[in-house]
Coordinates of N, CA and C in Angstrom, one line a residue:
M357 N -57.1 44.4 -51.8 CA -57.1 43.1 -51.2 C -57.0 42.0 -52.3
K358 N -57.5 42.2 -53.5 CA -57.5 41.2 -54.5 C -56.0 41.0 -54.9
K359 N -55.2 42.1 -55.0 CA -53.8 41.9 -55.4 C -53.0 41.1 -54.3
I360 N -53.3 41.4 -53.1 CA -52.6 40.7 -52.0 C -53.0 39.2 -52.0
A361 N -54.3 38.9 -52.3 CA -54.7 37.5 -52.4 C -54.0 36.8 -53.5
S362 N -53.8 37.5 -54.6 CA -53.2 37.0 -55.8 C -51.7 36.6 -55.5
Y363 N -51.0 37.5 -54.8 CA -49.6 37.2 -54.4 C -49.5 36.0 -53.5
L364 N -50.4 35.9 -52.5 CA -50.4 34.8 -51.6 C -50.7 33.5 -52.4
F365 N -51.6 33.6 -53.4 CA -51.9 32.4 -54.2 C -50.6 31.9 -54.9
V366 N -49.8 32.9 -55.5 CA -48.6 32.5 -56.1 C -47.7 31.8 -55.2
L367 N -47.6 32.3 -54.0 CA -46.8 31.6 -53.0 C -47.2 30.1 -52.8
I368 N -48.5 29.9 -52.7 CA -49.0 28.6 -52.4 C -48.7 27.6 -53.5
V369 N -48.8 28.1 -54.8 CA -48.7 27.1 -55.9 C -47.2 27.0 -56.3
T370 N -46.3 27.8 -55.8 CA -44.9 27.8 -56.3 C -44.0 27.3 -55.2
L371 N -44.3 27.4 -53.9 CA -43.4 27.0 -52.9 C -43.7 25.5 -52.4
T372 N -42.6 24.8 -52.1 CA -42.8 23.5 -51.5 C -42.1 23.5 -50.1
G373 N -42.5 22.6 -49.2 CA -41.9 22.6 -47.9 C -42.9 22.1 -46.9
C374 N -42.8 22.6 -45.7 CA -43.8 22.2 -44.6 C -45.2 22.7 -45.0
L375 N -46.1 21.9 -45.0 CA -47.5 22.3 -45.4 C -48.4 21.3 -44.7
D376 N -49.3 21.8 -43.8 CA -50.3 21.0 -43.2 C -51.7 21.4 -43.7
T377 N -52.4 20.5 -44.2 CA -53.8 20.8 -44.7 C -54.8 20.0 -43.9
V378 N -55.8 20.7 -43.4 CA -56.9 20.1 -42.6 C -58.2 20.4 -43.3
E379 N -58.9 19.4 -43.6 CA -60.3 19.6 -44.2 C -61.3 19.1 -43.1
E380 N -62.3 19.9 -43.0 CA -63.3 19.5 -41.9 C -64.7 19.6 -42.5
L381 N -65.4 18.5 -42.5 CA -66.8 18.4 -43.0 C -67.8 18.3 -41.8
T382 N -68.7 19.2 -41.8 CA -69.7 19.1 -40.7 C -71.1 19.0 -41.4
I383 N -71.8 17.9 -41.0 CA -73.1 17.6 -41.6 C -74.2 17.7 -40.5
T384 N -75.2 18.5 -40.7 CA -76.3 18.6 -39.7 C -77.4 17.6 -40.1
A385 N -78.4 17.5 -39.2 CA -79.5 16.5 -39.3 C -80.3 16.7 -40.6
D386 N -80.4 17.9 -41.1 CA -81.2 18.2 -42.3 C -80.4 18.0 -43.6
G387 N -79.1 17.7 -43.5 CA -78.2 17.5 -44.7 C -77.5 18.7 -45.1
S388 N -77.7 19.8 -44.4 CA -76.9 21.0 -44.7 C -75.6 21.0 -43.9
G389 N -74.7 22.0 -44.0 CA -73.5 22.0 -43.2 C -72.4 22.9 -43.8
T390 N -71.2 22.6 -43.5 CA -70.1 23.4 -44.0 C -68.9 22.4 -44.3
Y391 N -68.1 22.8 -45.3 CA -66.9 22.2 -45.6 C -65.8 23.2 -45.6
N392 N -64.8 23.0 -44.7 CA -63.7 23.9 -44.5 C -62.4 23.2 -44.9
S393 N -61.5 24.0 -45.5 CA -60.2 23.5 -45.9 C -59.2 24.6 -45.5
T394 N -58.2 24.2 -44.6 CA -57.2 25.1 -44.1 C -55.8 24.6 -44.4
M395 N -55.0 25.5 -44.9 CA -53.6 25.2 -45.2 C -52.7 26.0 -44.2
D396 N -51.9 25.4 -43.4 CA -51.0 26.0 -42.5 C -49.6 26.0 -43.1
M397 N -49.2 27.2 -43.6 CA -47.9 27.3 -44.3 C -46.9 28.1 -43.5
S398 N -47.1 28.0 -42.1 CA -46.1 28.8 -41.3 C -44.7 28.3 -41.4
G399 N -44.5 27.0 -41.7 CA -43.2 26.5 -41.9 C -42.5 27.1 -43.1
M400 N -43.2 27.8 -44.0 CA -42.6 28.4 -45.2 C -42.1 29.8 -44.9
F401 N -42.4 30.3 -43.7 CA -42.2 31.7 -43.4 C -40.7 32.2 -43.7
E402 N -39.8 31.3 -43.3 CA -38.4 31.7 -43.6 C -38.1 31.8 -45.1
M403 N -38.7 30.9 -45.8 CA -38.5 30.9 -47.3 C -39.1 32.2 -47.9
I404 N -40.3 32.6 -47.3 CA -40.9 33.8 -47.8 C -40.0 35.0 -47.6
E405 N -39.4 35.0 -46.4 CA -38.5 36.2 -46.1 C -37.3 36.2 -47.0
M406 N -36.8 35.0 -47.3 CA -35.6 34.9 -48.2 C -36.0 35.4 -49.6
M407 N -37.2 35.0 -50.1 CA -37.6 35.5 -51.4 C -37.8 37.0 -51.4
A408 N -38.3 37.5 -50.3 CA -38.6 39.0 -50.1 C -37.3 39.8 -50.1
A409 N -36.2 39.1 -49.7 CA -34.9 39.8 -49.6 C -34.2 39.8 -50.9
M410 N -34.6 39.1 -51.9 CA -33.9 39.0 -53.2 C -34.2 40.3 -54.0
D411 N -33.2 40.7 -54.7 CA -33.3 42.0 -55.4 C -33.9 41.8 -56.8
T412 N -35.2 41.6 -56.9 CA -36.0 41.5 -58.1 C -37.3 42.3 -57.9
S413 N -37.9 42.6 -59.0 CA -39.2 43.3 -58.9 C -40.2 42.5 -58.2
A414 N -40.2 41.2 -58.5 CA -41.2 40.3 -57.8 C -40.9 40.2 -56.4
S415 N -39.6 40.1 -56.0 CA -39.2 40.0 -54.6 C -39.6 41.3 -53.8
K416 N -39.5 42.4 -54.5 CA -39.9 43.7 -53.9 C -41.3 43.7 -53.5
Q417 N -42.2 43.1 -54.4 CA -43.6 43.0 -54.1 C -43.8 42.0 -52.9
M418 N -43.0 41.0 -52.9 CA -43.1 40.0 -51.8 C -42.7 40.7 -50.5
K419 N -41.6 41.5 -50.6 CA -41.2 42.2 -49.4 C -42.3 43.1 -48.8
Q420 N -43.0 43.8 -49.7 CA -44.1 44.7 -49.3 C -45.1 43.8 -48.6
L421 N -45.4 42.6 -49.1 CA -46.4 41.8 -48.5 C -46.0 41.2 -47.2
S422 N -44.7 40.7 -47.2 CA -44.3 40.0 -45.9 C -44.1 40.9 -44.8
D423 N -44.0 42.2 -45.1 CA -43.8 43.2 -44.0 C -45.1 43.5 -43.3
K424 N -46.2 43.0 -43.9 CA -47.6 43.3 -43.4 C -48.1 42.2 -42.6
D425 N -48.9 42.5 -41.6 CA -49.7 41.5 -40.9 C -51.1 41.5 -41.6
I426 N -51.6 40.4 -41.9 CA -52.9 40.3 -42.6 C -53.8 39.4 -41.8
D427 N -55.0 39.8 -41.6 CA -56.1 39.0 -41.0 C -57.4 39.4 -41.7
S428 N -57.7 38.7 -42.8 CA -58.8 39.1 -43.6 C -59.7 38.0 -44.0
T429 N -61.0 38.3 -44.2 CA -61.9 37.3 -44.7 C -62.5 37.9 -46.0
I430 N -62.5 37.1 -47.1 CA -62.9 37.6 -48.4 C -64.0 36.8 -49.0
S431 N -65.0 37.4 -49.5 CA -66.1 36.7 -50.1 C -65.7 36.3 -51.5
M432 N -65.9 35.0 -51.8 CA -65.6 34.4 -53.1 C -66.4 35.0 -54.2
K433 N -67.6 35.5 -53.8 CA -68.6 36.0 -54.8 C -68.0 37.1 -55.6
S434 N -67.2 37.9 -55.0 CA -66.6 39.1 -55.7 C -65.6 38.6 -56.8
F435 N -65.1 37.4 -56.7 CA -64.2 36.9 -57.7 C -64.9 36.0 -58.7
T436 N -65.8 35.2 -58.2 CA -66.5 34.2 -59.1 C -67.4 34.9 -60.1
D437 N -68.0 36.0 -59.8 CA -68.9 36.7 -60.7 C -68.2 37.1 -62.0
T438 N -66.9 37.3 -61.9 CA -66.1 37.7 -63.1 C -65.2 36.6 -63.6
A439 N -65.2 35.5 -63.0 CA -64.3 34.4 -63.4 C -64.7 33.8 -64.7
S440 N -63.7 33.7 -65.6 CA -64.0 33.3 -67.0 C -64.0 31.8 -67.2
D441 N -63.5 31.0 -66.2 CA -63.3 29.6 -66.5 C -64.2 28.7 -65.5
L442 N -65.2 29.4 -64.9 CA -66.1 28.6 -64.1 C -67.5 28.5 -64.7
T443 N -68.1 27.3 -64.6 CA -69.5 27.2 -65.1 C -70.5 27.8 -64.2
E444 N -71.7 28.0 -64.6 CA -72.7 28.6 -63.7 C -72.9 27.7 -62.5
E445 N -72.8 26.4 -62.6 CA -73.0 25.5 -61.5 C -71.8 25.8 -60.5
Q446 N -70.6 25.9 -61.0 CA -69.5 26.1 -60.1 C -69.6 27.5 -59.4
K447 N -70.1 28.5 -60.1 CA -70.3 29.8 -59.5 C -71.3 29.7 -58.4
R448 N -72.4 28.9 -58.6 CA -73.4 28.7 -57.6 C -72.8 28.1 -56.3
L449 N -71.9 27.1 -56.5 CA -71.3 26.4 -55.4 C -70.4 27.3 -54.6
L450 N -69.8 28.3 -55.3 CA -68.8 29.1 -54.7 C -69.4 30.5 -54.2
S451 N -70.6 30.7 -54.5 CA -71.2 32.0 -54.3 C -71.3 32.4 -52.8
S452 N -71.4 31.4 -51.9 CA -71.4 31.7 -50.5 C -70.1 31.4 -49.8
A453 N -69.1 31.0 -50.5 CA -67.8 30.6 -49.9 C -67.1 31.8 -49.5
Q454 N -66.2 31.6 -48.5 CA -65.3 32.7 -48.0 C -63.9 32.2 -47.9
M455 N -63.0 33.1 -48.1 CA -61.6 32.8 -47.9 C -61.0 33.6 -46.8
S456 N -60.2 33.0 -45.9 CA -59.6 33.7 -44.8 C -58.1 33.6 -45.0
I457 N -57.4 34.7 -44.7 CA -56.0 34.8 -44.8 C -55.4 35.4 -43.5
T458 N -54.5 34.7 -42.9 CA -53.8 35.2 -41.7 C -52.3 35.1 -41.8
M459 N -51.7 36.3 -41.7 CA -50.2 36.3 -41.8 C -49.7 37.2 -40.7
K460 N -49.0 36.7 -39.7 CA -48.4 37.4 -38.6 C -46.9 37.3 -38.5
Q461 N -46.2 38.3 -38.8 CA -44.7 38.3 -38.8 C -44.2 37.8 -37.4
K462 N -44.6 38.5 -36.4 CA -44.0 38.2 -35.1 C -44.2 36.7 -34.7
D463 N -45.4 36.2 -35.0 CA -45.7 34.8 -34.6 C -45.3 33.8 -35.6
K464 N -44.7 34.2 -36.8 CA -44.3 33.4 -37.9 C -45.5 32.5 -38.3
L465 N -46.7 33.1 -38.4 CA -47.9 32.4 -38.7 C -48.4 32.8 -40.1
F466 N -48.7 31.8 -40.9 CA -49.2 32.0 -42.2 C -50.2 30.9 -42.5
K467 N -51.5 31.3 -42.5 CA -52.6 30.3 -42.8 C -53.6 30.8 -43.8
M468 N -54.1 29.9 -44.5 CA -55.1 30.3 -45.5 C -56.3 29.3 -45.5
G469 N -57.5 29.7 -45.4 CA -58.6 28.8 -45.3 C -59.7 29.1 -46.2
M470 N -60.5 28.1 -46.6 CA -61.7 28.2 -47.4 C -62.9 27.6 -46.6
N471 N -64.0 28.3 -46.7 CA -65.2 27.9 -46.0 C -66.3 27.8 -47.0
Y472 N -66.9 26.6 -47.2 CA -68.0 26.4 -48.2 C -69.2 26.0 -47.5
P473 N -70.2 26.8 -47.3 CA -71.5 26.3 -46.8 C -72.3 25.5 -47.8
F474 N -73.1 24.6 -47.4 CA -73.9 23.8 -48.4 C -75.3 23.6 -47.8
K475 N -76.3 23.4 -48.6 CA -77.6 23.2 -48.2 C -78.1 21.8 -48.3
N476 N -77.4 21.0 -49.0 CA -77.7 19.6 -49.2 C -76.5 18.7 -49.5
L477 N -76.6 17.4 -49.2 CA -75.4 16.5 -49.4 C -75.1 16.4 -50.8
Q478 N -76.0 16.6 -51.7 CA -75.7 16.4 -53.2 C -74.6 17.4 -53.6
D479 N -74.5 18.5 -52.9 CA -73.5 19.6 -53.3 C -72.1 19.3 -52.7
V480 N -72.1 18.5 -51.6 CA -70.8 18.4 -50.9 C -69.7 17.8 -51.8
Q481 N -70.0 16.7 -52.5 CA -69.0 16.1 -53.3 C -68.5 17.0 -54.4
K482 N -69.4 17.8 -55.0 CA -69.1 18.8 -56.0 C -68.1 19.9 -55.4
I483 N -68.4 20.3 -54.2 CA -67.6 21.3 -53.5 C -66.2 20.8 -53.2
I484 N -66.1 19.6 -52.7 CA -64.8 19.0 -52.4 C -64.0 18.8 -53.7
E485 N -64.6 18.3 -54.8 CA -63.9 18.2 -56.0 C -63.5 19.5 -56.6
L486 N -64.3 20.6 -56.4 CA -63.9 21.9 -56.9 C -62.8 22.4 -56.1
N487 N -62.8 22.2 -54.7 CA -61.7 22.6 -53.9 C -60.4 21.9 -54.3
N488 N -60.5 20.6 -54.5 CA -59.3 19.8 -54.8 C -58.7 20.2 -56.2
S489 N -59.5 20.7 -57.1 CA -59.1 21.1 -58.4 C -58.3 22.4 -58.4
G490 N -58.5 23.1 -57.3 CA -57.8 24.4 -57.2 C -58.7 25.6 -57.7
K491 N -59.9 25.3 -58.3 CA -60.7 26.3 -58.8 C -61.3 27.3 -57.8
G492 N -61.4 26.8 -56.6 CA -61.9 27.7 -55.5 C -60.9 28.8 -55.3
V493 N -59.7 28.4 -54.8 CA -58.7 29.4 -54.6 C -58.3 30.1 -56.0
G494 N -58.3 29.3 -57.0 CA -57.9 29.8 -58.4 C -58.7 30.9 -58.9
A495 N -59.9 31.0 -58.4 CA -60.8 32.1 -58.8 C -60.1 33.5 -58.6
F496 N -59.2 33.6 -57.6 CA -58.5 34.8 -57.4 C -57.6 35.2 -58.5
G497 N -57.2 34.3 -59.3 CA -56.4 34.6 -60.5 C -57.1 34.7 -61.8
K498 N -58.4 34.5 -61.7 CA -59.2 34.5 -63.0 C -60.2 35.6 -63.2
G499 N -60.4 36.4 -62.1 CA -61.4 37.5 -62.3 C -60.9 38.5 -63.2
K500 N -61.8 39.2 -63.9 CA -61.4 40.2 -64.9 C -60.6 41.4 -64.3
D501 N -60.9 41.7 -63.0 CA -60.3 42.8 -62.3 C -59.1 42.5 -61.6
T502 N -58.6 41.2 -61.7 CA -57.5 40.7 -60.9 C -56.3 40.7 -61.8
E503 N -55.2 41.2 -61.4 CA -53.9 41.2 -62.2 C -53.5 39.8 -62.4
T504 N -53.1 39.4 -63.6 CA -52.6 38.1 -63.9 C -51.1 38.0 -63.5
L505 N -50.8 37.1 -62.7 CA -49.4 37.0 -62.2 C -48.7 35.7 -62.6
P506 N -47.4 35.7 -62.7 CA -46.7 34.4 -63.0 C -47.1 33.3 -62.0
G507 N -47.4 32.1 -62.6 CA -47.7 31.0 -61.7 C -49.2 30.8 -61.6
M508 N -50.0 31.7 -62.0 CA -51.5 31.6 -61.9 C -52.0 30.4 -62.8
G509 N -51.3 30.2 -63.9 CA -51.8 29.2 -64.9 C -51.3 27.8 -64.5
D510 N -50.3 27.8 -63.5 CA -49.7 26.5 -63.1 C -50.3 26.2 -61.8
R511 N -50.9 25.0 -61.6 CA -51.5 24.7 -60.3 C -50.4 24.3 -59.3
G512 N -49.1 24.4 -59.7 CA -48.1 24.3 -58.7 C -47.6 22.9 -58.5
N513 N -46.8 22.7 -57.5 CA -46.1 21.5 -57.2 C -46.7 20.6 -56.2
M514 N -47.6 21.1 -55.4 CA -48.1 20.4 -54.3 C -49.5 19.7 -54.6
P515 N -49.6 18.4 -54.6 CA -50.9 17.8 -54.9 C -51.8 17.8 -53.7
S516 N -53.1 17.7 -54.0 CA -54.1 17.5 -52.9 C -54.4 16.0 -53.0
I517 N -54.3 15.3 -51.8 CA -54.5 13.9 -51.7 C -55.9 13.6 -52.3
G518 N -56.9 14.4 -52.1 CA -58.2 14.2 -52.6 C -58.3 14.0 -54.1
N519 N -57.4 14.5 -54.8 CA -57.4 14.4 -56.3 C -57.3 13.0 -56.8
F520 N -56.8 12.1 -55.9 CA -56.5 10.7 -56.4 C -57.4 9.7 -55.8
F521 N -58.6 10.2 -55.3 CA -59.6 9.3 -54.8 C -61.0 9.6 -55.4
D522 N -61.8 8.6 -55.4 CA -63.2 8.7 -55.7 C -64.0 8.8 -54.5
M523 N -64.9 9.8 -54.4 CA -65.7 10.0 -53.2 C -67.2 9.6 -53.4
V524 N -67.8 9.1 -52.4 CA -69.2 8.9 -52.4 C -69.7 9.5 -51.1
I525 N -70.6 10.5 -51.2 CA -71.2 11.2 -50.0 C -72.7 11.2 -50.2
K526 N -73.4 10.5 -49.3 CA -74.8 10.5 -49.3 C -75.3 10.3 -47.9
D527 N -76.6 10.4 -47.7 CA -77.1 10.2 -46.3 C -76.8 8.8 -45.9
G528 N -76.1 8.7 -44.8 CA -75.8 7.4 -44.2 C -74.5 6.8 -44.7
L529 N -73.8 7.4 -45.6 CA -72.6 6.8 -46.1 C -71.6 7.9 -46.6
I530 N -70.3 7.8 -46.2 CA -69.2 8.6 -46.7 C -68.1 7.6 -47.0
E531 N -67.6 7.5 -48.3 CA -66.6 6.6 -48.7 C -65.6 7.2 -49.6
R532 N -64.3 6.8 -49.3 CA -63.2 7.3 -50.2 C -62.4 6.1 -50.6
K533 N -62.2 6.0 -51.9 CA -61.3 4.9 -52.5 C -60.3 5.5 -53.5
I534 N -59.1 4.9 -53.4 CA -58.1 5.3 -54.3 C -58.5 5.0 -55.8
N535 N -58.2 6.0 -56.7 CA -58.4 5.8 -58.1 C -57.1 5.4 -58.7
D536 N -57.0 4.1 -59.1 CA -55.7 3.6 -59.5 C -55.2 4.2 -60.8
S537 N -56.1 4.6 -61.7 CA -55.6 5.2 -62.9 C -55.0 6.6 -62.7
K538 N -55.6 7.4 -61.8 CA -55.1 8.7 -61.4 C -53.8 8.6 -60.7
L539 N -53.6 7.5 -59.8 CA -52.4 7.4 -59.1 C -51.3 6.9 -60.1
Q540 N -51.6 6.1 -61.0 CA -50.6 5.6 -62.0 C -50.1 6.8 -62.8
A541 N -51.0 7.7 -63.2 CA -50.6 8.9 -64.0 C -49.7 9.8 -63.1
L542 N -50.0 9.9 -61.8 CA -49.2 10.7 -61.0 C -47.8 10.1 -60.9
N543 N -47.7 8.7 -60.7 CA -46.4 8.1 -60.5 C -45.5 8.2 -61.8
S544 N -46.2 8.4 -62.9 CA -45.4 8.5 -64.2 C -45.0 9.9 -64.5
D545 N -45.4 10.9 -63.7 CA -45.1 12.3 -63.9 C -43.7 12.5 -63.3
E546 N -42.8 13.1 -64.1 CA -41.4 13.3 -63.8 C -41.3 14.3 -62.5
K547 N -42.2 15.3 -62.5 CA -42.1 16.2 -61.4 C -42.3 15.5 -60.0
F548 N -43.3 14.6 -60.0 CA -43.7 13.9 -58.8 C -42.7 12.8 -58.5
K549 N -42.0 12.3 -59.5 CA -40.9 11.3 -59.2 C -39.8 11.9 -58.4
E550 N -39.5 13.2 -58.8 CA -38.5 13.9 -58.0 C -39.0 14.1 -56.6
M551 N -40.3 14.5 -56.4 CA -40.8 14.7 -55.1 C -40.8 13.4 -54.3
K552 N -41.1 12.3 -55.0 CA -41.1 11.0 -54.3 C -39.8 10.6 -53.7
N553 N -38.7 11.1 -54.4 CA -37.4 10.8 -53.9 C -36.9 11.7 -52.8
A554 N -37.7 12.8 -52.6 CA -37.4 13.8 -51.5 C -38.1 13.4 -50.3
G555 N -37.7 12.3 -49.7 CA -38.5 11.7 -48.6 C -38.8 12.6 -47.4
E556 N -37.8 13.4 -47.0 CA -37.9 14.3 -45.9 C -39.0 15.4 -46.2
M557 N -39.0 15.9 -47.4 CA -40.0 16.9 -47.7 C -41.4 16.3 -47.8
M558 N -41.4 15.1 -48.4 CA -42.7 14.4 -48.5 C -43.4 14.2 -47.1
G559 N -42.6 13.8 -46.2 CA -43.1 13.6 -44.8 C -43.6 14.8 -44.1
A560 N -43.1 16.0 -44.6 CA -43.4 17.3 -44.0 C -44.8 17.8 -44.5
V561 N -45.3 17.2 -45.5 CA -46.6 17.6 -46.1 C -47.7 16.6 -45.5
T562 N -48.5 17.2 -44.6 CA -49.5 16.3 -44.0 C -50.9 16.7 -44.3
F563 N -51.8 15.8 -44.2 CA -53.2 16.0 -44.5 C -54.1 15.4 -43.3
K564 N -55.1 16.1 -42.9 CA -56.1 15.6 -41.9 C -57.5 15.9 -42.4
S565 N -58.3 14.8 -42.3 CA -59.7 15.0 -42.6 C -60.5 14.7 -41.4
I566 N -61.4 15.7 -41.0 CA -62.2 15.6 -39.8 C -63.7 15.6 -40.3
I567 N -64.4 14.6 -40.0 CA -65.8 14.5 -40.4 C -66.8 14.4 -39.2
H568 N -67.6 15.4 -39.1 CA -68.6 15.5 -38.0 C -69.9 15.0 -38.5
L569 N -70.4 13.9 -38.0 CA -71.6 13.3 -38.5 C -72.9 13.8 -37.7
P570 N -74.0 13.7 -38.4 CA -75.3 14.2 -37.7 C -75.8 13.2 -36.7
R571 N -75.3 12.0 -36.7 CA -75.6 10.9 -35.8 C -74.5 9.9 -35.6
A572 N -74.6 9.1 -34.7 CA -73.5 8.1 -34.4 C -73.2 7.2 -35.6
A573 N -71.9 7.0 -35.8 CA -71.5 6.0 -36.8 C -71.9 4.6 -36.4
T574 N -72.3 3.8 -37.3 CA -72.6 2.4 -37.1 C -71.5 1.5 -37.5
K575 N -70.7 2.0 -38.4 CA -69.5 1.1 -38.9 C -68.5 2.0 -39.5
I576 N -67.2 1.8 -39.2 CA -66.2 2.5 -40.0 C -65.1 1.5 -40.4
E577 N -64.6 1.8 -41.6 CA -63.5 1.0 -42.1 C -62.4 1.9 -42.6
G578 N -61.1 1.5 -42.4 CA -60.0 2.3 -42.8 C -58.9 2.3 -41.9
E579 N -57.7 2.0 -42.4 CA -56.5 1.9 -41.5 C -56.2 3.1 -40.7
K580 N -56.5 4.3 -41.3 CA -56.2 5.6 -40.6 C -57.4 6.3 -40.0
A581 N -58.6 5.7 -40.1 CA -59.8 6.3 -39.6 C -60.0 6.0 -38.1
K582 N -60.1 7.1 -37.4 CA -60.2 7.0 -35.9 C -61.6 7.6 -35.5
L583 N -62.4 6.9 -34.7 CA -63.7 7.3 -34.3 C -63.7 7.9 -32.9
S584 N -64.3 9.0 -32.7 CA -64.4 9.6 -31.3 C -65.3 8.8 -30.4
D585 N -65.2 9.1 -29.1 CA -65.9 8.3 -28.1 C -67.4 8.4 -28.3
D586 N -67.9 9.5 -28.7 CA -69.3 9.6 -28.9 C -69.8 9.1 -30.3
K587 N -68.8 8.6 -31.1 CA -69.0 8.0 -32.4 C -69.6 8.9 -33.5
K588 N -69.4 10.2 -33.2 CA -70.0 11.2 -34.2 C -68.9 12.0 -35.0
T589 N -67.6 11.7 -34.6 CA -66.5 12.4 -35.3 C -65.5 11.4 -35.8
V590 N -65.1 11.4 -37.1 CA -64.1 10.5 -37.6 C -62.9 11.4 -38.1
T591 N -61.7 11.0 -37.7 CA -60.5 11.7 -38.1 C -59.6 10.8 -38.9
I592 N -59.1 11.3 -40.0 CA -58.2 10.5 -40.8 C -56.9 11.4 -41.0
S593 N -55.8 10.9 -40.5 CA -54.5 11.7 -40.6 C -53.6 10.9 -41.5
S594 N -52.9 11.7 -42.3 CA -51.9 11.1 -43.3 C -50.9 12.0 -43.7
A595 N -49.9 11.5 -44.4 CA -48.8 12.4 -45.0 C -48.7 12.1 -46.5
L596 N -48.0 12.9 -47.2 CA -47.9 12.8 -48.6 C -47.2 11.5 -48.9
T597 N -46.3 11.0 -48.0 CA -45.6 9.8 -48.3 C -46.6 8.6 -48.3
D598 N -47.7 8.6 -47.6 CA -48.6 7.5 -47.6 C -49.2 7.3 -49.0
L599 N -49.4 8.4 -49.8 CA -50.0 8.4 -51.1 C -49.1 7.5 -52.0
F600 N -47.8 7.5 -51.8 CA -46.9 6.8 -52.7 C -46.6 5.4 -52.1
E601 N -46.4 5.3 -50.8 CA -45.9 4.1 -50.2 C -47.0 3.1 -49.8
N602 N -48.2 3.6 -49.5 CA -49.3 2.7 -49.1 C -50.6 3.4 -49.3
P603 N -51.0 3.7 -50.6 CA -52.2 4.5 -50.9 C -53.5 3.9 -50.4
S604 N -53.6 2.6 -50.3 CA -54.8 1.9 -49.9 C -55.1 2.2 -48.4
S605 N -54.0 2.6 -47.7 CA -54.2 3.0 -46.2 C -55.1 4.2 -46.1
L606 N -55.2 5.0 -47.1 CA -56.0 6.2 -47.1 C -57.5 6.0 -47.4
N607 N -57.8 4.8 -47.8 CA -59.2 4.5 -48.1 C -60.0 4.5 -46.8
F608 N -61.3 4.9 -46.8 CA -62.1 4.7 -45.6 C -63.6 4.6 -46.1
R609 N -64.4 4.1 -45.2 CA -65.8 3.9 -45.4 C -66.5 4.2 -44.0
I610 N -67.4 5.1 -44.0 CA -68.2 5.4 -42.8 C -69.6 5.2 -43.1
E611 N -70.3 4.4 -42.3 CA -71.7 4.2 -42.3 C -72.3 4.8 -41.0
Y612 N -73.4 5.5 -41.2 CA -74.0 6.2 -40.0 C -75.5 6.3 -40.1

C-alpha cells in the first residue's frame, strides 16, 4: 500500500488540470474537532490513462495502478514514525491523521483525502499550515521504508491557496488575510506566470472552505463568505484565478 500511495502522490504533484479541493473544519463546543482536506482529481482520469498507455517503465507502473480500483484508508502514523524531515511536534500533529484514497475506473473517480483530528484550537492552525506545506501527504515519500520516486522532492505545479494567507484561529474568531509578500513572490515565479496565462486551466482549479462553528456566528466579513440559515456554517468558494485577479476577495473574518 505504501508504494501505491507513493505513485498516487507523484500524480498529484506532477499533473495539472481539473482539480477541486475542499477543506472542512469542524469545531465542537470544547474546542476539539476535525480538519479534512479532499482533492477531487477525477477530471485527470483521461490523462492518467494516457500516461499509463505510454511505453516507459514509469508508465507501466502507472498502467498497473490505473487498472486497479482502490478504496483505502491509511494511518499517517505508519509513515510519520520513520519520516526524516518532520519535527517531533509535526509528528504529534500527524499521529492521529488518516489518508483516504478512492480510485474507480468505471466511474472515472479519483479522490484523495486527509483527516486530521485535533483536541484543541491551538493545534488547528498548525495542522492547516502543515497540510498546506505538503508535509502531511509528503510523509508518504519520506519514510525510510518507502521507495523514493521521481517528483517526491518537488512539491509540484499546483499551489494551495492557503499558502498565501495568514490565519488566526482561536475561540470566537477565525480570520484569513492575504500575505502580500508571499503573493508577490508567487507572481514573480516564472512557473506561475505561465500558469497565470493559462486562464482556462486556472479556472478549472477550485477551492472550497467549509467551517462548522460550535455556536452561531455573530459577524462575518468577506466577499466570498456565505453564512448558512442557522448561522453555524460558513462556506467560502473560489478558483485559482481569484488568487491572481482579486486576491483580497479571498479574505474573510468570522466572529462567533
